[in-house]
N, C-alpha and C. Protein backbone atom coordinates (compact mmCIF):
# COMPACT_ATOMS: atom_id res chain seq x y z
N ASP A 1 0.84 -1.19 0.00
CA ASP A 1 0.00 0.00 0.00
C ASP A 1 0.88 1.25 0.00
N GLN A 2 0.37 2.32 -0.53
CA GLN A 2 1.17 3.53 -0.76
C GLN A 2 1.72 4.13 0.53
N ILE A 3 0.92 4.20 1.55
CA ILE A 3 1.38 4.83 2.79
C ILE A 3 2.45 3.98 3.47
N GLN A 4 2.34 2.66 3.38
CA GLN A 4 3.35 1.77 3.95
C GLN A 4 4.67 1.93 3.19
N MET A 5 4.60 2.08 1.87
CA MET A 5 5.80 2.30 1.08
C MET A 5 6.46 3.63 1.46
N ARG A 6 5.65 4.66 1.65
CA ARG A 6 6.20 5.97 2.06
C ARG A 6 6.88 5.87 3.42
N LEU A 7 6.29 5.10 4.33
CA LEU A 7 6.88 4.92 5.65
C LEU A 7 8.22 4.19 5.54
N THR A 8 8.29 3.18 4.72
CA THR A 8 9.54 2.44 4.51
C THR A 8 10.61 3.36 3.91
N ILE A 9 10.22 4.14 2.92
CA ILE A 9 11.17 5.06 2.29
C ILE A 9 11.65 6.10 3.30
N ALA A 10 10.77 6.62 4.13
CA ALA A 10 11.17 7.61 5.14
C ALA A 10 12.17 6.99 6.11
N HIS A 11 11.98 5.72 6.48
CA HIS A 11 12.95 5.04 7.34
C HIS A 11 14.29 4.88 6.65
N VAL A 12 14.27 4.53 5.38
CA VAL A 12 15.52 4.36 4.61
C VAL A 12 16.27 5.67 4.52
N VAL A 13 15.56 6.76 4.25
CA VAL A 13 16.20 8.08 4.16
C VAL A 13 16.84 8.45 5.50
N ARG A 14 16.13 8.20 6.60
CA ARG A 14 16.69 8.51 7.92
C ARG A 14 17.93 7.65 8.19
N ASP A 15 17.87 6.37 7.83
CA ASP A 15 19.03 5.48 8.03
C ASP A 15 20.22 5.93 7.19
N CYS A 16 19.97 6.36 5.95
CA CYS A 16 21.04 6.88 5.09
C CYS A 16 21.66 8.13 5.70
N ARG A 17 20.82 9.02 6.17
CA ARG A 17 21.31 10.25 6.80
C ARG A 17 22.17 9.93 8.02
N ASP A 18 21.73 8.97 8.84
CA ASP A 18 22.50 8.58 10.01
C ASP A 18 23.82 7.92 9.63
N ALA A 19 23.82 7.12 8.56
CA ALA A 19 25.05 6.46 8.11
C ALA A 19 26.06 7.49 7.61
N VAL A 20 25.60 8.43 6.83
CA VAL A 20 26.51 9.47 6.32
C VAL A 20 27.05 10.30 7.48
N ARG A 21 26.19 10.62 8.44
CA ARG A 21 26.64 11.38 9.61
C ARG A 21 27.71 10.62 10.39
N ALA A 22 27.54 9.30 10.52
CA ALA A 22 28.52 8.49 11.23
C ALA A 22 29.87 8.49 10.50
N VAL A 23 29.83 8.43 9.17
CA VAL A 23 31.07 8.48 8.39
C VAL A 23 31.74 9.83 8.56
N ILE A 24 30.95 10.90 8.51
CA ILE A 24 31.49 12.25 8.68
C ILE A 24 32.14 12.39 10.05
N GLU A 25 31.46 11.92 11.09
CA GLU A 25 31.99 12.04 12.45
C GLU A 25 33.26 11.23 12.64
N GLY A 26 33.40 10.14 11.89
CA GLY A 26 34.59 9.29 12.00
C GLY A 26 35.72 9.72 11.10
N SER A 27 35.49 10.74 10.29
CA SER A 27 36.53 11.21 9.36
C SER A 27 37.30 12.36 9.98
N GLY A 28 38.36 12.73 9.33
CA GLY A 28 39.18 13.84 9.82
C GLY A 28 38.53 15.18 9.58
N ALA A 29 39.22 16.21 10.03
CA ALA A 29 38.70 17.57 9.92
C ALA A 29 38.56 18.04 8.47
N SER A 30 39.37 17.49 7.58
CA SER A 30 39.32 17.95 6.18
C SER A 30 38.00 17.62 5.50
N VAL A 31 37.23 16.69 6.06
CA VAL A 31 35.95 16.33 5.47
C VAL A 31 34.97 17.51 5.51
N HIS A 32 35.23 18.50 6.34
CA HIS A 32 34.32 19.64 6.46
C HIS A 32 34.60 20.75 5.45
N TYR A 33 35.66 20.59 4.65
CA TYR A 33 35.90 21.56 3.57
C TYR A 33 34.81 21.41 2.52
N LEU A 34 34.35 22.52 1.99
CA LEU A 34 33.23 22.50 1.04
C LEU A 34 33.54 21.73 -0.24
N ASP A 35 34.83 21.61 -0.61
CA ASP A 35 35.16 20.90 -1.83
C ASP A 35 35.39 19.40 -1.61
N HIS A 36 35.22 18.93 -0.38
CA HIS A 36 35.37 17.50 -0.08
C HIS A 36 34.11 16.75 -0.52
N GLU A 37 34.29 15.60 -1.17
CA GLU A 37 33.16 14.83 -1.69
C GLU A 37 32.19 14.42 -0.58
N LEU A 38 32.69 14.03 0.58
CA LEU A 38 31.79 13.66 1.67
C LEU A 38 30.96 14.83 2.17
N GLN A 39 31.50 16.04 2.10
CA GLN A 39 30.75 17.22 2.51
C GLN A 39 29.55 17.42 1.58
N ARG A 40 29.78 17.22 0.27
CA ARG A 40 28.69 17.36 -0.69
C ARG A 40 27.64 16.28 -0.46
N ILE A 41 28.08 15.06 -0.23
CA ILE A 41 27.14 13.96 0.03
C ILE A 41 26.34 14.25 1.30
N HIS A 42 27.03 14.74 2.33
CA HIS A 42 26.37 15.07 3.59
C HIS A 42 25.30 16.13 3.38
N ARG A 43 25.63 17.19 2.65
CA ARG A 43 24.64 18.24 2.38
C ARG A 43 23.46 17.71 1.58
N ASP A 44 23.75 16.88 0.58
CA ASP A 44 22.67 16.33 -0.25
C ASP A 44 21.72 15.46 0.57
N VAL A 45 22.28 14.60 1.41
CA VAL A 45 21.45 13.71 2.22
C VAL A 45 20.66 14.50 3.26
N GLN A 46 21.27 15.53 3.84
CA GLN A 46 20.56 16.37 4.80
C GLN A 46 19.38 17.08 4.14
N MET A 47 19.59 17.60 2.95
CA MET A 47 18.51 18.29 2.25
C MET A 47 17.41 17.31 1.84
N MET A 48 17.80 16.13 1.39
CA MET A 48 16.81 15.13 1.02
C MET A 48 15.97 14.75 2.26
N GLY A 49 16.63 14.58 3.39
CA GLY A 49 15.93 14.22 4.61
C GLY A 49 15.03 15.33 5.14
N ALA A 50 15.31 16.57 4.74
CA ALA A 50 14.51 17.70 5.20
C ALA A 50 13.20 17.85 4.41
N HIS A 51 13.09 17.16 3.29
CA HIS A 51 11.89 17.26 2.47
C HIS A 51 10.71 16.61 3.20
N THR A 52 9.57 17.23 3.13
CA THR A 52 8.40 16.72 3.87
C THR A 52 7.96 15.34 3.42
N VAL A 53 8.26 14.98 2.18
CA VAL A 53 7.89 13.65 1.69
C VAL A 53 8.60 12.57 2.50
N PHE A 54 9.80 12.89 3.02
CA PHE A 54 10.60 11.92 3.77
C PHE A 54 10.58 12.19 5.27
N ASP A 55 9.70 13.06 5.74
CA ASP A 55 9.59 13.37 7.16
C ASP A 55 8.99 12.17 7.88
N LEU A 56 9.82 11.45 8.62
CA LEU A 56 9.38 10.20 9.25
C LEU A 56 8.22 10.43 10.21
N ASP A 57 8.25 11.50 10.97
CA ASP A 57 7.16 11.76 11.92
C ASP A 57 5.83 11.99 11.20
N LEU A 58 5.87 12.79 10.15
CA LEU A 58 4.65 13.08 9.39
C LEU A 58 4.11 11.83 8.71
N VAL A 59 5.00 11.07 8.07
CA VAL A 59 4.57 9.87 7.37
C VAL A 59 4.05 8.82 8.36
N ALA A 60 4.71 8.69 9.52
CA ALA A 60 4.26 7.73 10.53
C ALA A 60 2.88 8.12 11.05
N GLU A 61 2.65 9.42 11.23
CA GLU A 61 1.32 9.87 11.66
C GLU A 61 0.27 9.52 10.61
N GLN A 62 0.59 9.76 9.35
CA GLN A 62 -0.35 9.44 8.28
C GLN A 62 -0.62 7.95 8.21
N CYS A 63 0.43 7.15 8.43
CA CYS A 63 0.27 5.70 8.42
C CYS A 63 -0.64 5.26 9.57
N GLY A 64 -0.43 5.84 10.75
CA GLY A 64 -1.27 5.53 11.89
C GLY A 64 -2.72 5.91 11.66
N ARG A 65 -2.92 7.08 11.06
CA ARG A 65 -4.28 7.51 10.75
C ARG A 65 -4.94 6.54 9.76
N ALA A 66 -4.16 6.11 8.78
CA ALA A 66 -4.70 5.20 7.77
C ALA A 66 -5.05 3.85 8.40
N LEU A 67 -4.24 3.40 9.35
CA LEU A 67 -4.52 2.13 10.01
C LEU A 67 -5.77 2.22 10.89
N LEU A 68 -5.96 3.37 11.51
CA LEU A 68 -7.12 3.55 12.39
C LEU A 68 -8.40 3.84 11.63
N ASP A 69 -8.27 4.51 10.51
CA ASP A 69 -9.44 4.90 9.74
C ASP A 69 -9.11 4.78 8.26
N ALA A 70 -9.65 3.77 7.62
CA ALA A 70 -9.36 3.53 6.21
C ALA A 70 -9.78 4.71 5.33
N ASN A 71 -10.68 5.56 5.82
CA ASN A 71 -11.14 6.70 5.03
C ASN A 71 -10.37 7.99 5.34
N ALA A 72 -9.33 7.88 6.16
CA ALA A 72 -8.55 9.07 6.51
C ALA A 72 -7.85 9.63 5.27
N ALA A 73 -7.79 10.94 5.20
CA ALA A 73 -7.12 11.59 4.08
C ALA A 73 -5.63 11.31 4.14
N LEU A 74 -5.05 11.00 2.99
CA LEU A 74 -3.61 10.73 2.93
C LEU A 74 -2.82 11.99 3.26
N PHE A 75 -3.27 13.12 2.77
CA PHE A 75 -2.64 14.41 3.06
C PHE A 75 -3.70 15.34 3.63
N PRO A 76 -3.92 15.29 4.95
CA PRO A 76 -4.94 16.16 5.54
C PRO A 76 -4.56 17.62 5.34
N PRO A 77 -5.54 18.50 5.19
CA PRO A 77 -5.24 19.91 4.98
C PRO A 77 -4.52 20.49 6.18
N GLY A 78 -3.50 21.31 5.89
CA GLY A 78 -2.74 21.96 6.94
C GLY A 78 -3.45 23.19 7.45
N PRO A 79 -2.94 23.81 8.51
CA PRO A 79 -3.59 25.00 9.08
C PRO A 79 -3.67 26.15 8.09
N GLU A 80 -2.68 26.25 7.17
CA GLU A 80 -2.71 27.35 6.23
C GLU A 80 -3.85 27.20 5.24
N ARG A 81 -4.35 25.98 5.04
CA ARG A 81 -5.46 25.76 4.11
C ARG A 81 -6.82 25.96 4.78
N ASN A 82 -6.86 25.95 6.09
CA ASN A 82 -8.11 26.10 6.81
C ASN A 82 -8.48 27.56 7.06
N ALA A 83 -7.63 28.47 6.68
CA ALA A 83 -7.85 29.88 6.97
C ALA A 83 -9.03 30.44 6.22
C-alpha cells in the first residue's frame, strides 16, 4: 500500500542520513571543507531528509491515521489551508 511504502522510504532516508553522519563524524577535519566529496554527500542527504515527503514523523502519523481509519485523508489539509 502507498502509505506503507512511504513509511519504509522515510525510514531508509533517515538510516542513510545517520550512516553518512557516522562516516562524517569518524573522518578527519578535512571532510568539512566544502570541496570535499563527503561534505557534498552530507549536504545532499541532509537536504533530502529535510523534504516533507521523507519526514518520518509526518509519514508515521499518516500511516497511523490510515490504520485507524481507512477513510482518513492521505494528506490532511494543513492549518494554512483552513484559513
